[in-house]
Coordinates of C-alpha atoms in Angstrom, one line a residue:
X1 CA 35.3 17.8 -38.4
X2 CA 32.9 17.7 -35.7
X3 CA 31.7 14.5 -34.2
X4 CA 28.9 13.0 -32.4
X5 CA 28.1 10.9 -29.8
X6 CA 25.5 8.1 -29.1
X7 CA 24.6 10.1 -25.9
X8 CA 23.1 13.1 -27.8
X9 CA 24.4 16.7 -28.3
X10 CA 25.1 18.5 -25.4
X11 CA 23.0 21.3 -24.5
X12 CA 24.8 24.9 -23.7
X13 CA 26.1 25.6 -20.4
X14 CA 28.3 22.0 -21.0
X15 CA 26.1 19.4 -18.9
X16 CA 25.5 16.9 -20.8
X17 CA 21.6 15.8 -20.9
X18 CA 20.1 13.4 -18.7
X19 CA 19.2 9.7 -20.1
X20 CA 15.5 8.9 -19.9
X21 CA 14.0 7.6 -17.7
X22 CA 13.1 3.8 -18.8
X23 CA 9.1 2.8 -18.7
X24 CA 8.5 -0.6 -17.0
X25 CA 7.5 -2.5 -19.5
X26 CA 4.5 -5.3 -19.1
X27 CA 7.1 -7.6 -20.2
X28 CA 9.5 -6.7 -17.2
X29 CA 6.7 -7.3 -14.7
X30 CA 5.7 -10.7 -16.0
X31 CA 9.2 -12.0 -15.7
X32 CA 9.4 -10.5 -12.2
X33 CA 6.0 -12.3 -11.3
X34 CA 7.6 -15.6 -12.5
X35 CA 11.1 -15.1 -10.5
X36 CA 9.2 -14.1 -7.5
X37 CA 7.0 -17.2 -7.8
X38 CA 10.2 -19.1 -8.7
X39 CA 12.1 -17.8 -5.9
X40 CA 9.0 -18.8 -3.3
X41 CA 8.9 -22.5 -5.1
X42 CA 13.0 -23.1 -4.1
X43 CA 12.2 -21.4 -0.6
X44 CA 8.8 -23.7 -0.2
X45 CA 11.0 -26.7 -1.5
X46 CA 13.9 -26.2 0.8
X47 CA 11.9 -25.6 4.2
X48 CA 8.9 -28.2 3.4
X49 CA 6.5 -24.8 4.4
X50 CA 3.5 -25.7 1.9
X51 CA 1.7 -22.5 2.5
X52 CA 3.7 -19.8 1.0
X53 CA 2.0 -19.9 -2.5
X54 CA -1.7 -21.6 -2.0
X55 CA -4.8 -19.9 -3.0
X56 CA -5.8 -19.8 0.5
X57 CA -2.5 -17.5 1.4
X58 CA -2.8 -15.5 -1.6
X59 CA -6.8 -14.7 -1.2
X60 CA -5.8 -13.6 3.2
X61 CA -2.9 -11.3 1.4
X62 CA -5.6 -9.6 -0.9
X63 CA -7.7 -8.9 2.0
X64 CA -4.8 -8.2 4.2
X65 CA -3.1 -5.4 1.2
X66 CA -6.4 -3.3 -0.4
X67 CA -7.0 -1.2 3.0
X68 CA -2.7 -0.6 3.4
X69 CA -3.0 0.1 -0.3
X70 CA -6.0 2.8 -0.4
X71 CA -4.7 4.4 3.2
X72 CA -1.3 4.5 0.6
X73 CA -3.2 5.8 -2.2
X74 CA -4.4 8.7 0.2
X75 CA -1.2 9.8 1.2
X76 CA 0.3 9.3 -2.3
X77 CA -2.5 12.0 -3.5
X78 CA -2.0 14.4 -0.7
X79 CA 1.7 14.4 -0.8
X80 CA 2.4 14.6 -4.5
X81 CA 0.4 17.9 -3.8
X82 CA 2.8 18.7 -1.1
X83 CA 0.4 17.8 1.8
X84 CA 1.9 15.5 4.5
X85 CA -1.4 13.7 5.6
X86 CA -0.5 11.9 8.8
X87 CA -4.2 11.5 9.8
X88 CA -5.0 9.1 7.3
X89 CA -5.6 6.7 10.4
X90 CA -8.6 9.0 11.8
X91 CA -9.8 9.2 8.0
X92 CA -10.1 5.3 7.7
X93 CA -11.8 5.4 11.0
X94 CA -14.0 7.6 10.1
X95 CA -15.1 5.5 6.8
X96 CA -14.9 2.1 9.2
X97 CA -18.0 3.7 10.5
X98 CA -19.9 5.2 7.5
X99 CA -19.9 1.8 5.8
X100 CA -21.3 0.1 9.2
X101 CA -23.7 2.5 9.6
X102 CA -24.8 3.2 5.8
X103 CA -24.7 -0.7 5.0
X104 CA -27.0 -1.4 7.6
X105 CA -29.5 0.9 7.1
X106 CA -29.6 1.0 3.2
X107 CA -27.3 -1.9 2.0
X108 CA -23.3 -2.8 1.1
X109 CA -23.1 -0.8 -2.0
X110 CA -24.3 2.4 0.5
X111 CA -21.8 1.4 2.7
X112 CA -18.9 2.3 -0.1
X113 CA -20.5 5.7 -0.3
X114 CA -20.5 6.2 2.9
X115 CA -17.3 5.2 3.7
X116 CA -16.1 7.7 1.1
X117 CA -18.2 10.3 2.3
X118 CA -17.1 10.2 5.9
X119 CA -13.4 9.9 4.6
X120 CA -13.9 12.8 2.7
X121 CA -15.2 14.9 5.9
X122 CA -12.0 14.5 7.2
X123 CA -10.1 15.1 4.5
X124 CA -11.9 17.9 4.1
X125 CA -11.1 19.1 7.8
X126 CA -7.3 18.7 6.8
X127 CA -7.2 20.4 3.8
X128 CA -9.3 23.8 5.7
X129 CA -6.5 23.7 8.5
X130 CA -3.6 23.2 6.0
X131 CA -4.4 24.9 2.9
X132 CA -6.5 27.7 4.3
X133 CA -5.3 28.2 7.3
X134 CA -1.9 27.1 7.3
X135 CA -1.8 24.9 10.2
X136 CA 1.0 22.6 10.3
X137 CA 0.6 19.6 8.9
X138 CA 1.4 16.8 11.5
X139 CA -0.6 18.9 14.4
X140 CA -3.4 18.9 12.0
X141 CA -3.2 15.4 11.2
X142 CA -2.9 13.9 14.8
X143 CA -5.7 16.0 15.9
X144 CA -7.6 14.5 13.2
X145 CA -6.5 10.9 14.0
X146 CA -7.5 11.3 17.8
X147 CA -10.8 13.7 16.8
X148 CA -12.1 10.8 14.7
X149 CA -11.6 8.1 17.2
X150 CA -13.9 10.1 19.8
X151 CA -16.4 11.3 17.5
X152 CA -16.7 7.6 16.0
X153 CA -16.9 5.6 19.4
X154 CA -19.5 8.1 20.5
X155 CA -21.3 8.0 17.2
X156 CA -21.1 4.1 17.6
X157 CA -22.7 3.7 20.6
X158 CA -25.7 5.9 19.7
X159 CA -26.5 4.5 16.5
X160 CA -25.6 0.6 17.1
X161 CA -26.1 0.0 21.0
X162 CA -29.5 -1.6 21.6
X163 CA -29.4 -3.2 17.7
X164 CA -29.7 -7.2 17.8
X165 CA -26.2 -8.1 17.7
X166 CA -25.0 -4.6 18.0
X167 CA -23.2 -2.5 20.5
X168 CA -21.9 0.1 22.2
X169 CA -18.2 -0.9 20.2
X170 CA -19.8 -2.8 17.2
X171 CA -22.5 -2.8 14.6
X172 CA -24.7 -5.7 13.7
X173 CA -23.5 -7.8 10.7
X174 CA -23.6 -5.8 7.6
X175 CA -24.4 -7.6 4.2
X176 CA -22.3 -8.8 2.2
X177 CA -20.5 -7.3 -1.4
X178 CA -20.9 -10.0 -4.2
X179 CA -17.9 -11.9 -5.2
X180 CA -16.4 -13.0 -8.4
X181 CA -15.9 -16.9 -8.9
X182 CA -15.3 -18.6 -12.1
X183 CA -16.1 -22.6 -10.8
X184 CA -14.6 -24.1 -14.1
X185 CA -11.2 -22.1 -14.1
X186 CA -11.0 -22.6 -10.3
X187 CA -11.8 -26.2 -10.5
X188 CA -9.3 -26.6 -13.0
X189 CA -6.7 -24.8 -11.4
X190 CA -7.3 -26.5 -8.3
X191 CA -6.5 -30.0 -9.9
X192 CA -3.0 -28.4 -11.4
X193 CA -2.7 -27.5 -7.9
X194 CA -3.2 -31.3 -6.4
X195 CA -0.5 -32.2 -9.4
X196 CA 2.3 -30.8 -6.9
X197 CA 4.5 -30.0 -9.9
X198 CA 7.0 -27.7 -9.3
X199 CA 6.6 -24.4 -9.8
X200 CA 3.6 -24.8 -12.2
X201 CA 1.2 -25.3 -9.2
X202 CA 2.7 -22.8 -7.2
X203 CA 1.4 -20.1 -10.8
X204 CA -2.0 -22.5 -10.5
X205 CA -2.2 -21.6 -6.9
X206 CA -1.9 -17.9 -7.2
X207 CA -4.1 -18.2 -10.3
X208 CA -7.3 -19.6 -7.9
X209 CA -7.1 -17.0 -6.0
X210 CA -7.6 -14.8 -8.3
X211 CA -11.0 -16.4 -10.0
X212 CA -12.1 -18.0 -6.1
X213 CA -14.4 -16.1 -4.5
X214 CA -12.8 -12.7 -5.2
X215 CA -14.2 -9.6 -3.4
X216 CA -15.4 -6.5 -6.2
X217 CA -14.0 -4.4 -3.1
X218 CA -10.6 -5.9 -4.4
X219 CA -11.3 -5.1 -8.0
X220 CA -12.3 -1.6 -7.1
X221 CA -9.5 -1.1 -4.6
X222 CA -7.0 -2.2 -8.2
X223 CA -9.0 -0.1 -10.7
X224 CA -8.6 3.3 -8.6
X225 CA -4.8 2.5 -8.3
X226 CA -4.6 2.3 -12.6
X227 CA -6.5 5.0 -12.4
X228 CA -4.8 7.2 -9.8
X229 CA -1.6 6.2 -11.8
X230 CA -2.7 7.7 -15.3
X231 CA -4.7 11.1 -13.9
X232 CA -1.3 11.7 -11.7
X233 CA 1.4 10.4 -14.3
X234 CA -0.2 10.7 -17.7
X235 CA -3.1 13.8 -17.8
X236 CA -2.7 17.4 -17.0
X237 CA -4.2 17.7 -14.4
X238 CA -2.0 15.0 -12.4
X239 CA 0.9 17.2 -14.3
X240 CA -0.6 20.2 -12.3
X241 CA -1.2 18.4 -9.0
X242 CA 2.2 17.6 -8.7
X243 CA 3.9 20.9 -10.1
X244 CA 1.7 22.1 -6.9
X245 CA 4.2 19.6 -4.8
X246 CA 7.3 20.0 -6.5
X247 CA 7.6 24.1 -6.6
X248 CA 3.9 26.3 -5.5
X249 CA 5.5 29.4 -6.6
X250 CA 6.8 27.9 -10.2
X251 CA 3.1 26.7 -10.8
X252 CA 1.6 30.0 -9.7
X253 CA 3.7 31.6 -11.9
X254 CA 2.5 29.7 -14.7
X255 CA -1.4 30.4 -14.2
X256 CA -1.8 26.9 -11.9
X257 CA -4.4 27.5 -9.1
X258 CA -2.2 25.9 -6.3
X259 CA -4.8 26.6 -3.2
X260 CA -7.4 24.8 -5.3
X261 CA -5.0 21.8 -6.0
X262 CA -4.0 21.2 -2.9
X263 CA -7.5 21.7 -1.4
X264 CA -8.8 18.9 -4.5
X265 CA -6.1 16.5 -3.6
X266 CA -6.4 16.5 0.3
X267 CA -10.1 15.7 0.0
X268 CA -9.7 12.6 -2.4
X269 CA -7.1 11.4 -0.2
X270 CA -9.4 11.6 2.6
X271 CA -12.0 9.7 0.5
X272 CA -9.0 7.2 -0.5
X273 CA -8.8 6.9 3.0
X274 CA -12.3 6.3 4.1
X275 CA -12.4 3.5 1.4
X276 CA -9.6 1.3 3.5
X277 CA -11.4 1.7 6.4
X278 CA -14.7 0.8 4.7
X279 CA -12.7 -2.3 3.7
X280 CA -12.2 -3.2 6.7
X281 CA -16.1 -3.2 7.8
X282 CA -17.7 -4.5 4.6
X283 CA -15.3 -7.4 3.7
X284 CA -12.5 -8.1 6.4
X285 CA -15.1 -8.4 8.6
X286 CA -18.1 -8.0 7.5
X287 CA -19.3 -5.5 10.7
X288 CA -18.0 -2.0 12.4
X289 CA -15.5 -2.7 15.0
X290 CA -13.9 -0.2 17.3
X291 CA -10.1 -0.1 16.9
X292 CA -10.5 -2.2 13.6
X293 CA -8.3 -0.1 11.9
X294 CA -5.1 -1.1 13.7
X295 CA -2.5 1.3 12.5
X296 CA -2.8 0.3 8.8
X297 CA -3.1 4.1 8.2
X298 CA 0.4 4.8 9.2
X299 CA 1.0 1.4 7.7
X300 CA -0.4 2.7 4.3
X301 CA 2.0 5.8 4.9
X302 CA 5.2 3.5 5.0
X303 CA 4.0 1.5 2.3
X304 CA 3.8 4.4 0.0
X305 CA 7.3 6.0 1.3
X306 CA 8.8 2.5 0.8
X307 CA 7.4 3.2 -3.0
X308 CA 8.7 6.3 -3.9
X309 CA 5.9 8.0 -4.3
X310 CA 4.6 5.9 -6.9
X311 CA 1.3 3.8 -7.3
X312 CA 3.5 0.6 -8.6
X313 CA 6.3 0.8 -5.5
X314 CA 3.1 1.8 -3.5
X315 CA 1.8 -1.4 -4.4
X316 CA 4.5 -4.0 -4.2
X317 CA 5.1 -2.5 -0.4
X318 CA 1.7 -2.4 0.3
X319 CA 2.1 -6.4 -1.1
X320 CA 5.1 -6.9 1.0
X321 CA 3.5 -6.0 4.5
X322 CA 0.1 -7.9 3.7
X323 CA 1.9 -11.1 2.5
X324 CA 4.3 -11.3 5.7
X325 CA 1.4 -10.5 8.0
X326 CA -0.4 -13.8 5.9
X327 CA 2.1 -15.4 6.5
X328 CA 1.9 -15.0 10.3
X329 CA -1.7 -15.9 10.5
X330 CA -1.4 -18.9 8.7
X331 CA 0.8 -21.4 9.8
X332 CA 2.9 -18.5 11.6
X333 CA 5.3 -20.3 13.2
X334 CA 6.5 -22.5 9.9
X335 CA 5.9 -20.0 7.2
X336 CA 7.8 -17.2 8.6
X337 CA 10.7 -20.0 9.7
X338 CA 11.1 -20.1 6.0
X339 CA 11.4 -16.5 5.3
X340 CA 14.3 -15.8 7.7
X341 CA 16.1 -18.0 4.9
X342 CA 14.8 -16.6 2.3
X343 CA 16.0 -13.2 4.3
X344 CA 19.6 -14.3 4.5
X345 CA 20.0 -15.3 1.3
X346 CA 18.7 -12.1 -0.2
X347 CA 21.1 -10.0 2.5
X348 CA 24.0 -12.1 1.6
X349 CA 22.8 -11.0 -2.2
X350 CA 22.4 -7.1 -1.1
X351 CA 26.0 -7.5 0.8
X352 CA 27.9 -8.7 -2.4
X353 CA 25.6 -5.9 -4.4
X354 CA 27.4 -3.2 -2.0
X355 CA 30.6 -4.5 -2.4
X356 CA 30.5 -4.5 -5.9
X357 CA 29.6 -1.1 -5.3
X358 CA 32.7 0.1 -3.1
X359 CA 30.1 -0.1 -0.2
X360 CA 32.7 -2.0 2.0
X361 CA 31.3 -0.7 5.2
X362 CA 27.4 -1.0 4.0
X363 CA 28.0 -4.4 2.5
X364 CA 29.9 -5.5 5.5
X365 CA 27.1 -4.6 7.8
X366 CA 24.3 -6.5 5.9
X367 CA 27.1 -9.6 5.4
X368 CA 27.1 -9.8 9.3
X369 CA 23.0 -9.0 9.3
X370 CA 22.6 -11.7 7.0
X371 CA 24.3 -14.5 8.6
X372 CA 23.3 -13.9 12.2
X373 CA 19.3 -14.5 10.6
X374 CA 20.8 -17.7 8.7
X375 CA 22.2 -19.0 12.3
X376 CA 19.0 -18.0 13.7
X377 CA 17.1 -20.1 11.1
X378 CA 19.3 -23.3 11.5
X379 CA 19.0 -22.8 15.1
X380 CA 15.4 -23.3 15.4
X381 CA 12.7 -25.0 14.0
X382 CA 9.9 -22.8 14.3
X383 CA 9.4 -19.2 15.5
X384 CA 7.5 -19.0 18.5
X385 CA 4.2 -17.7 18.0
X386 CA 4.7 -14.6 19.9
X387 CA 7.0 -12.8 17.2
X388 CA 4.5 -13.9 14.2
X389 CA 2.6 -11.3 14.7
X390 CA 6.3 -8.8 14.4
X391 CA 7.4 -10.0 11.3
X392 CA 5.4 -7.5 9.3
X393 CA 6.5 -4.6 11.4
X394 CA 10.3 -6.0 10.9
X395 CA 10.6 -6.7 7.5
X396 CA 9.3 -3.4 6.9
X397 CA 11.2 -1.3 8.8
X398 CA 14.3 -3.4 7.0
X399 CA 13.3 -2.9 3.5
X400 CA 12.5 0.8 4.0
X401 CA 15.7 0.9 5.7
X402 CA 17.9 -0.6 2.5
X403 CA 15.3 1.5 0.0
X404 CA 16.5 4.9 2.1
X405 CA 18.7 6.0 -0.6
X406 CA 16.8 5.8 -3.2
X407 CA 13.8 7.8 -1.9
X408 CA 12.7 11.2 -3.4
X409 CA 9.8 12.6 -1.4
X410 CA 8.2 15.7 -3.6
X411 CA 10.4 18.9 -3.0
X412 CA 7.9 21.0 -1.3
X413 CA 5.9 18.5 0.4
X414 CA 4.9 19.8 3.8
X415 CA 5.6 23.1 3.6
X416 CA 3.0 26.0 4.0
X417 CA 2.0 28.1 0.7
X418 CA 0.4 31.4 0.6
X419 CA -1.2 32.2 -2.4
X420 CA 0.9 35.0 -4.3
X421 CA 4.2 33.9 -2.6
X422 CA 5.5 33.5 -6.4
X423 CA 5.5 37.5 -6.9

């Protein structure tokens, strides 16, 4: 008599199946919302840091995460497609000045266009060298970065020197993208807020933010992520795209025009890209800047490699680098006091994690990391404000560090494909 299991029958060859891959549910993420909340409540409790949760910090981090997460978004594109696209930076440079220069002359909404547009020139560049021409895909994309940075300073002092409040380095002030406030809820909120209830006005605070004088940028910047989410995960076309990442040959095989799909996705990463750096002009600062840009391309890069690959990991790390570099802005020195406890205690966590794990060595390690932080938080009373401005850079380069094993990158990602290499 033959019997069944609750795993499934096993396919021939003897391997038993796979499980499936669980969806995040909507539930899932609201209870992580509320423990993250919850955990920052205890944190802003046991340190007296009042700043960690208001609707001032949590409207900075919006501003401070939508350029890392479009630059992400652009990579995320290009490398699903197996395109490494390291000149993301010289892309968002490129769109920092086609929204000065279009939203001067013919107004903010032009200035999205034409940060697209310009971002899309160089994505365009990067996908002729690479796809058609096979040129490797780091040279490509550091010639890019430093192409765009010439070409945009020269540009710049053309078009803005001589303008009233322009310059050879900056544009005159562009005008300004509406906002979204709704004064009732916000008025409300902000009276929960005053309460000082626990927990309950931390939610309140966060909820301001979100109906306070909230850029459409931001909504935008969100909208293109659920959208870049279902064309990539759920249509298929996204199922093509990434076939074109995982194995070229496989898809050519099966009638997929790989050239075309790579060419398709370099170019909306580069328009992705010009989009953070037309951020940048239109609402971080509301004018062109040279060397506005900062890094956050190679930022944006991280952010989506400490995300899998994914638009929701590309997010939370995207969330991660813009809240801790908050943080260090406002009240630096107190605020990011508090998080070296918040880091021990979650090392300490990770370390008992690893040893449950038979990770003796690994576990021991972050033990040791762990409580050298928590000696350097009850050592001090405030981090100087000279390593504020780190903290970012840090906790990154930690988290991506302890995320390592985990990461999948696509299979063929970076490689060169000629068209017929499948026969």
């Amino acid at each position: 008599m033959s019997t069944t299991t609750k795993a499934g029958p096993t396919p021939a060859g003897g391997r038993a199946a796979k499980p499936a891959r669980r969806r995040l549910r909507p539930s899932y993420l609201l209870l992580g919302f509320a423990g993250l909340v919850l955990l920052l409540s205890l944190l802003e409790l046991a340190t007296g840091a009042t700043d960690l949760t208001s609707a001032g910090t949590v409207g900075a981090t919006f501003i401070a995460v939508t350029p890392i997460m479009l630059a992400g978004l652009g990579g995320l594109w290009a490398e699903r497609a197996g395109i490494v696209n390291i000149g993301l930076e010289g892309m968002m440079i490129l769109g920092t000045y086609g929204a000065g220069y279009f939203a001067y002359h013919y107004g903010a909404w032009a200035g999205i266009l034409g940060a697209l547009l310009l971002g899309m020139i160089g994505g365009l560049i990067h996908a002729t060298a690479t796809v058609i021409f096979g040129v490797d895909h780091i040279i490509s994309g550091v010639a890019i970065n430093i192409i765009a940075l010439g070409a945009v300073q020269y540009l710049a002092s053309l078009t803005f020197e001589g303008l009233e409040g322009g310059g050879s380095t900056q544009s005159p002030p562009l005008p300004d993208l509406p906002s979204i406030t709704i004064g009732p809820l916000s008025d409300l909120l902000g009276s929960v807020v005053d309460t000082d209830w626990f927990f309950v006005s931390q939610v309140a605070g966060i909820l301001q933010a979100l109906v306070t004088n909230l850029s459409v940028y931001v909504l935008l910047a969100l909208l293109l992520l659920i959208v870049s989410s279902y064309v990539l995960f759920r249509t298929p076309f996204g199922l093509r795209l990434r076939s074109c990442g995982e194995s070229p040959s496989a898809a050519e095989s099966l009638g997929v025009a790989v050239l075309r799909y790579k060419f398709v996705a370099v170019l909306i990463s580069g328009g992705m890209a010009g989009l953070a750096g037309g951020f940048l002009a239109l609402v971080a600062s509301s004018t062109y800047r040279d060397g506005q840009t900062g890094g956050r391309g190679y930022i944006g890069l991280a952010a989506m490699i400490f995300g899998n690959w994914r638009p929701g990991g590309l997010l939370m790390g995207s969330g991660l680098f813009g809240y801790t570099e908050t943080l260090g802005l406002r009240q630096g020195g107190t605020s990011v006091h508090a998080l070296l406890l918040l880091l021990a205690v979650l090392a300490v966590c990770a370390a008992v994690w690893q040893f449950r794990r038979g990770q003796s060595t690994a576990g021991a390690g972050i033990l040791v990391g762990g409580l050298l932080v928590g000696a350097l938080y009850f050592s001090i009373d405030e981090v100087p404000g000279d390593f504020t401005s780190m903290t970012p850079y840090v906790i990154t380069l930690l988290v991506l560090a302890f995320a390592a094993q985990r990461l999948r990158a696509p299979a063929a990602v970076g490689q060169t494909y000629r068209k017929g290499s499948a026969g």
